[in-house]
XYZ file of C-alpha atoms in Angstrom:
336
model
C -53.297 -46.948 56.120
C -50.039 -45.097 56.809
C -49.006 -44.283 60.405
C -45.588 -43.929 62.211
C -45.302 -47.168 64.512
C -42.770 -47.474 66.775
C -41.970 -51.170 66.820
C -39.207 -50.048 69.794
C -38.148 -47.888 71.909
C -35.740 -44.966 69.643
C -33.305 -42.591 70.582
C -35.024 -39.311 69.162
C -37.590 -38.093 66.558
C -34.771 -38.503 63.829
C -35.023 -42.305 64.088
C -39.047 -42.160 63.156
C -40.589 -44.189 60.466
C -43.080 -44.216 58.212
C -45.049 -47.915 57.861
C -47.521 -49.267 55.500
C -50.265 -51.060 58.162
C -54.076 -52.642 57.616
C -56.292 -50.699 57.880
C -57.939 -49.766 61.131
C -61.463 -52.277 62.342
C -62.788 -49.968 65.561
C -64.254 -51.514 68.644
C -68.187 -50.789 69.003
C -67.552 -47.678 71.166
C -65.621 -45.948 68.930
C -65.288 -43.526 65.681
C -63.203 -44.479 62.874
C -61.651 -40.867 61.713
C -59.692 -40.128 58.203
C -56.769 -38.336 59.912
C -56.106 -34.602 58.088
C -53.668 -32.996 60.499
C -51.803 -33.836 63.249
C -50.379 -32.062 66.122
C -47.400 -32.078 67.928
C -46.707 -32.600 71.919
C -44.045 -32.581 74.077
C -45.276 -35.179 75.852
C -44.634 -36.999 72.024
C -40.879 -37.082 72.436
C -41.131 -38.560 76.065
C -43.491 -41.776 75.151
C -41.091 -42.440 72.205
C -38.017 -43.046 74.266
C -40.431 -44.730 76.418
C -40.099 -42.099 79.272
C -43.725 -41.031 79.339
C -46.165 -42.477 82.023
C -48.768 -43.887 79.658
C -46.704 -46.595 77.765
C -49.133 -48.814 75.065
C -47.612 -51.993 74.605
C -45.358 -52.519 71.317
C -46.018 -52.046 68.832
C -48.278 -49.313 68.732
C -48.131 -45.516 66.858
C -47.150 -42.232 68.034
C -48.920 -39.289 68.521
C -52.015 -38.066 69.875
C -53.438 -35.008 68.856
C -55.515 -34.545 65.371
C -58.453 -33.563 63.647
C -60.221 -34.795 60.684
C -63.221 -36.666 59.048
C -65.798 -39.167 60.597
C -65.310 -42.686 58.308
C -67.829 -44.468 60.891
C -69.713 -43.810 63.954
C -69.752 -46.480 66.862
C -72.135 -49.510 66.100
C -73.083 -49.435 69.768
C -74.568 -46.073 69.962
C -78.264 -45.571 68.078
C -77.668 -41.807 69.035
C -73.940 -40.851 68.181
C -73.177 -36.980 68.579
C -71.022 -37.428 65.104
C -72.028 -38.962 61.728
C -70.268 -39.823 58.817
C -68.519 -36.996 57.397
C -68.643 -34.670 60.183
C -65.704 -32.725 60.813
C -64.024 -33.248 64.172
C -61.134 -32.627 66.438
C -59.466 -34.844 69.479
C -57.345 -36.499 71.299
C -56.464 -40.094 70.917
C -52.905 -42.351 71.664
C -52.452 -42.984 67.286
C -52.843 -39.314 65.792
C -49.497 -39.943 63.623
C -51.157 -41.748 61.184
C -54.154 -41.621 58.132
C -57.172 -43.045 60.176
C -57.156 -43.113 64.025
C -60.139 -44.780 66.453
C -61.216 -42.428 69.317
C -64.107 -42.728 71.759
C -66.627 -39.765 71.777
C -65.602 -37.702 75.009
C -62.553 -37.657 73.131
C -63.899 -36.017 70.594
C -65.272 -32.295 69.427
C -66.588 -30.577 66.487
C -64.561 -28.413 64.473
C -65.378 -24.770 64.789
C -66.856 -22.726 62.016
C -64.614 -21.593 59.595
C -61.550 -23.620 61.115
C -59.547 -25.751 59.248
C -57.922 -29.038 60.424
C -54.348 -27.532 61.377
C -55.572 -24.982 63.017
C -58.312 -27.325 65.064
C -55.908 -30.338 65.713
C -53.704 -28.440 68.045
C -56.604 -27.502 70.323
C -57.852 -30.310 72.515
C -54.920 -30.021 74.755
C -54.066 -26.962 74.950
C -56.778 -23.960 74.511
C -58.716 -26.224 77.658
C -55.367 -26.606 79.974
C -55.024 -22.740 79.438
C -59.143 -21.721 80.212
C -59.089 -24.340 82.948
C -55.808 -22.425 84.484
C -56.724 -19.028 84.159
C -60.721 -19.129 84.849
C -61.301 -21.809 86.777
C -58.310 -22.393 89.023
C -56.760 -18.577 88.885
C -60.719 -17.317 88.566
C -58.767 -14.150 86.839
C -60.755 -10.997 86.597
C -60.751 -7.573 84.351
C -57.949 -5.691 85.211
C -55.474 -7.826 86.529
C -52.001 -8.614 85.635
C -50.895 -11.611 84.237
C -47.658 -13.135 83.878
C -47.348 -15.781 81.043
C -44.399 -18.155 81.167
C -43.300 -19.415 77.410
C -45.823 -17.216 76.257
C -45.060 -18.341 72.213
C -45.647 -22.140 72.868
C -48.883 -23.649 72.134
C -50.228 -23.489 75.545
C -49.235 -20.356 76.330
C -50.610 -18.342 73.286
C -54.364 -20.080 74.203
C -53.399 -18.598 77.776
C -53.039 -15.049 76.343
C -56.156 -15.014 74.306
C -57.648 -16.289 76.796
C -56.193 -13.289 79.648
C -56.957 -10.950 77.038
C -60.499 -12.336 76.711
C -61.148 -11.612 80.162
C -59.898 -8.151 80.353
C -56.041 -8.347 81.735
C -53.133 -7.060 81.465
C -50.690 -9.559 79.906
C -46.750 -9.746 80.468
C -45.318 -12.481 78.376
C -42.578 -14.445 78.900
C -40.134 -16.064 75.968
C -36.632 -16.689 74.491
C -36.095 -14.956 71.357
C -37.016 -11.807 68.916
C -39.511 -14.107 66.958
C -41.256 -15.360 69.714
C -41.510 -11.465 71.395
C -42.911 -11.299 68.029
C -45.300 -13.568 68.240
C -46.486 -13.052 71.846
C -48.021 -9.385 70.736
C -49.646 -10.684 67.752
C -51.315 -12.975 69.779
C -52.460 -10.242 72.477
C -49.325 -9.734 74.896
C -48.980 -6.271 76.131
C -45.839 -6.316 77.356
C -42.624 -9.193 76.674
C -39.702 -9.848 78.845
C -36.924 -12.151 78.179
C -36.623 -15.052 80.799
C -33.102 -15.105 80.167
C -32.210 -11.876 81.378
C -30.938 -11.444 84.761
C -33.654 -9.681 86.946
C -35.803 -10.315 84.490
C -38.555 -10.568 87.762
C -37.511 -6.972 88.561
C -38.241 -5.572 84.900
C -41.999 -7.393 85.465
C -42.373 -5.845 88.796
C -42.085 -2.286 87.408
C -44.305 -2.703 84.448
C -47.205 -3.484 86.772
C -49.016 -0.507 88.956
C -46.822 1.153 91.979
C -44.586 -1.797 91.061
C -46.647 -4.120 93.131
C -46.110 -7.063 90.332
C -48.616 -9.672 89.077
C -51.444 -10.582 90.185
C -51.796 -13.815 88.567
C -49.004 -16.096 87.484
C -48.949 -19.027 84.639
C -45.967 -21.460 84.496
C -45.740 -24.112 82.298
C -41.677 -24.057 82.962
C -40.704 -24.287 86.212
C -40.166 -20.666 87.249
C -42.126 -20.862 90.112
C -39.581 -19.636 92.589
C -38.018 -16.630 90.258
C -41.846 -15.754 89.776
C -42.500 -15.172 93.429
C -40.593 -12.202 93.376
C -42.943 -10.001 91.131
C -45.787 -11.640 92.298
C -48.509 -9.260 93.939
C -49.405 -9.518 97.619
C -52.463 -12.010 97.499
C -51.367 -13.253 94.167
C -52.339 -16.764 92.396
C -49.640 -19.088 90.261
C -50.960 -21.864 88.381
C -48.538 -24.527 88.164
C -49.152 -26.383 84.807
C -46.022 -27.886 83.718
C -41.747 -28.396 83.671
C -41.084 -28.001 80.228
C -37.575 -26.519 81.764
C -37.223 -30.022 82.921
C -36.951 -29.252 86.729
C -39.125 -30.369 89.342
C -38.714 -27.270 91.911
C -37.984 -26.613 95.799
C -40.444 -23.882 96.239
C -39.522 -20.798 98.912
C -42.529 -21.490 101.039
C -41.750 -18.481 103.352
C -42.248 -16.068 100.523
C -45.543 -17.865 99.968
C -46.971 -17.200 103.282
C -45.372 -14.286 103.474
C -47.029 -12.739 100.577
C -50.402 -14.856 100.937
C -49.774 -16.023 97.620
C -51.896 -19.241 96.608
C -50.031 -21.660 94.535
C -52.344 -24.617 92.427
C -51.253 -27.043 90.107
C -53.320 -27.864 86.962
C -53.786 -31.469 85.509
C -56.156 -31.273 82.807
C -55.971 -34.747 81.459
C -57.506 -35.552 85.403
C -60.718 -33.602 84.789
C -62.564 -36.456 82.352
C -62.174 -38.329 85.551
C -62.176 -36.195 88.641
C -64.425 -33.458 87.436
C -66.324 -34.542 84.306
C -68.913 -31.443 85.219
C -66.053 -28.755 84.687
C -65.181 -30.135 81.534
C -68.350 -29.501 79.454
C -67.758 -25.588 81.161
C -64.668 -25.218 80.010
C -65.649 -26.190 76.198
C -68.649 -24.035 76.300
C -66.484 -21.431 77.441
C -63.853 -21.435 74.782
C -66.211 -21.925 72.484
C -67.862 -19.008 72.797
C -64.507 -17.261 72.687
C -63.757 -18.683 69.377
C -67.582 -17.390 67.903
C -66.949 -14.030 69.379
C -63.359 -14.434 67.797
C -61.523 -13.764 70.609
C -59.535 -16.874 70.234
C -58.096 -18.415 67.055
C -55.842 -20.835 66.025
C -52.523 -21.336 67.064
C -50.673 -23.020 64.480
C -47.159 -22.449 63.425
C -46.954 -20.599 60.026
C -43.139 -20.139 59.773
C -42.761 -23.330 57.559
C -45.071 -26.073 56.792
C -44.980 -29.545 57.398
C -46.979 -32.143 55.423
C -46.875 -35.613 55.168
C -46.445 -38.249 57.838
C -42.463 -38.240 56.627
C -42.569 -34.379 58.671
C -43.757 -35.855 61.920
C -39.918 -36.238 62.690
C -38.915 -32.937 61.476
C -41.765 -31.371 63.335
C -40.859 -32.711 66.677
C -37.140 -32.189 66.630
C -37.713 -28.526 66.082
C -40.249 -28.920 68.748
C -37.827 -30.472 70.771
C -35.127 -27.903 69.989
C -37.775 -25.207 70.779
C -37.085 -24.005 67.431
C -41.391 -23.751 66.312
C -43.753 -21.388 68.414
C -47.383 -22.304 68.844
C -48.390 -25.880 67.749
C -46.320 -27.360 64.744
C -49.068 -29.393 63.407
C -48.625 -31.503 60.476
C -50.733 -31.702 57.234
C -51.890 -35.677 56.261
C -52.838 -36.218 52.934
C -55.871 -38.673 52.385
C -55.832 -41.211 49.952
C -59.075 -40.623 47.199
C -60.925 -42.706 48.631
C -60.923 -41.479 52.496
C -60.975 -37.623 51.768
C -65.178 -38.010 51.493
């Protein structure tokens, strides 16, 4: 097998490298999968400067995010959910590589007429964005919704997802391209973020100017957001990409009995296994009534482990919108 290994601890995605390993023997609990794409996280360029809080032990290889092809089902299990040759999406510490080992909760089928870029970027974040907006925000038909980084991968699930459920969706970004992007993906309305008073230009968008009634940061811009955010008004708090851990206002939360709720998806498997199984069900009916659809970035392609460190430097940059996922050959033999 091929995979990217990092053997220590490197300075940025330009110092990635390709390695020629055995191939993979999984445990009894878990799949063996032929690797077909693989997606790129943020969370990617932390664990390989070894900043992230789930360090493996060197060596071990990056990424986590793929889908592919079932090479063996666990020899523990006489009823596995996958078999040989099923085609399947997940989430497992190894996705930069051909073949990757992943337990079954980790696991889902790819959707009906999907391919594998456009399923490998899903398992982290079309769920963080339904588990946001329906469970946490409980967001109804006719609101308002304010979408931070609306052109990133989570927050284009998070405006299919708005738009699913009948609001009203103000997206945030940076650029012409991403504006761009936003509306093809459902926005209504875009504002730049890096306009002064940007908060004021969402405020009179909305009805009578009384702002947003529901708010979804994966920045930072909790604070900023307060100020166009309706009386009785929900943010869901669901990361710092901007790299800033805020003070929050707290008087203008009381003041405008605004409810503020952070989102930690990767906690749910563990805290609230029951949700989980809802959320899935839920986006997957969005994705058969084809309200939802993939989120891959078309603007170039990437393919070939070798494009992993291209991929995440323009990642890193913020240079890609939506997931840059990468495309893995299989040898002859592992394609099935």
């Amino acid at each position: 097998m091929r995979a990217v290994q990092v053997k220590e601890y490197v300075r940025g995605p330009q110092d990635l490298k390709v390695t020629d390993l055995t191939d993979l023997t999984p445990s009894p609990n878990t799949y063996l999968i032929a690797v077909h794409a693989a997606a790129t996280n943020f969370f990617d360029l932390l664990q390989i400067r070894g900043k992230y809080q789930n360090q493996p032990p060197l060596p071990w290889i990056a990424g986590a995010e793929f889908a592919g092809v079932v090479l063996s089902a666990p020899s523990s299990s006489k009823t596995p959910r996958f078999q040989k040759g099923d085609r399947v999406f997940g989430s497992s510490q190894g996705g930069y590589a051909t073949q990757v080992c992943a337990r079954e909760e980790a696991l889902m089928p790819v959707p009906s007429g999907w391919g594998f870029l456009e399923a490998a970027g899903l398992m982290v974040t079309a769920p963080t964005g339904y588990a946001a907006l329906v469970l946490e925000a409980r967001i109804r038909k006719g609101e308002w919704v304010l979408i931070h980084a609306a052109a990133g991968g989570v927050g284009l699930a998070a405006v299919q997802i708005a738009k699913a459920f009948g609001a009203t969706v103000i997206a945030t970004a940076g650029s012409k391209r991403k504006f761009e992007v936003a509306k093809e993906f459902g926005a209504d309305h875009t504002i730049d973020y890096n306009t002064e008073g940007w908060a004021e230009q969402v405020k009179k968008l909305t009805p009578k100017g009384k702002g947003v009634d529901v708010v979804f940061d994966p920045v930072g811009m909790v604070n900023t957001s307060l100020k166009c955010t309706a009386w009785g008004g929900r943010i869901v708090i669901v990361g710092f990409a901007a790299g800033n851990i805020e003070k929050v206002a707290m008087n203008r939360v009381l003041l405008k009995n605004i409810s503020l709720v952070g989102l930690h998806w990767g906690l749910y498997t563990k805290e609230a296994p029951e949700l989980v199984e809802k959320v899935w069900e839920g986006l997957f009916l969005l994705i058969k009534q084809e309200k939802f659809k993939g989120t891959v970035y078309t603007d170039r392609e990437f393919r070939g482990l070798e494009t992993v460190s291209q991929a995440l430097g323009m990642l890193e940059r913020r240079e890609t919108w939506g997931k840059a996922v990468v495309a893995v050959p299989q040898s002859a033999e592992s394609k099935l």
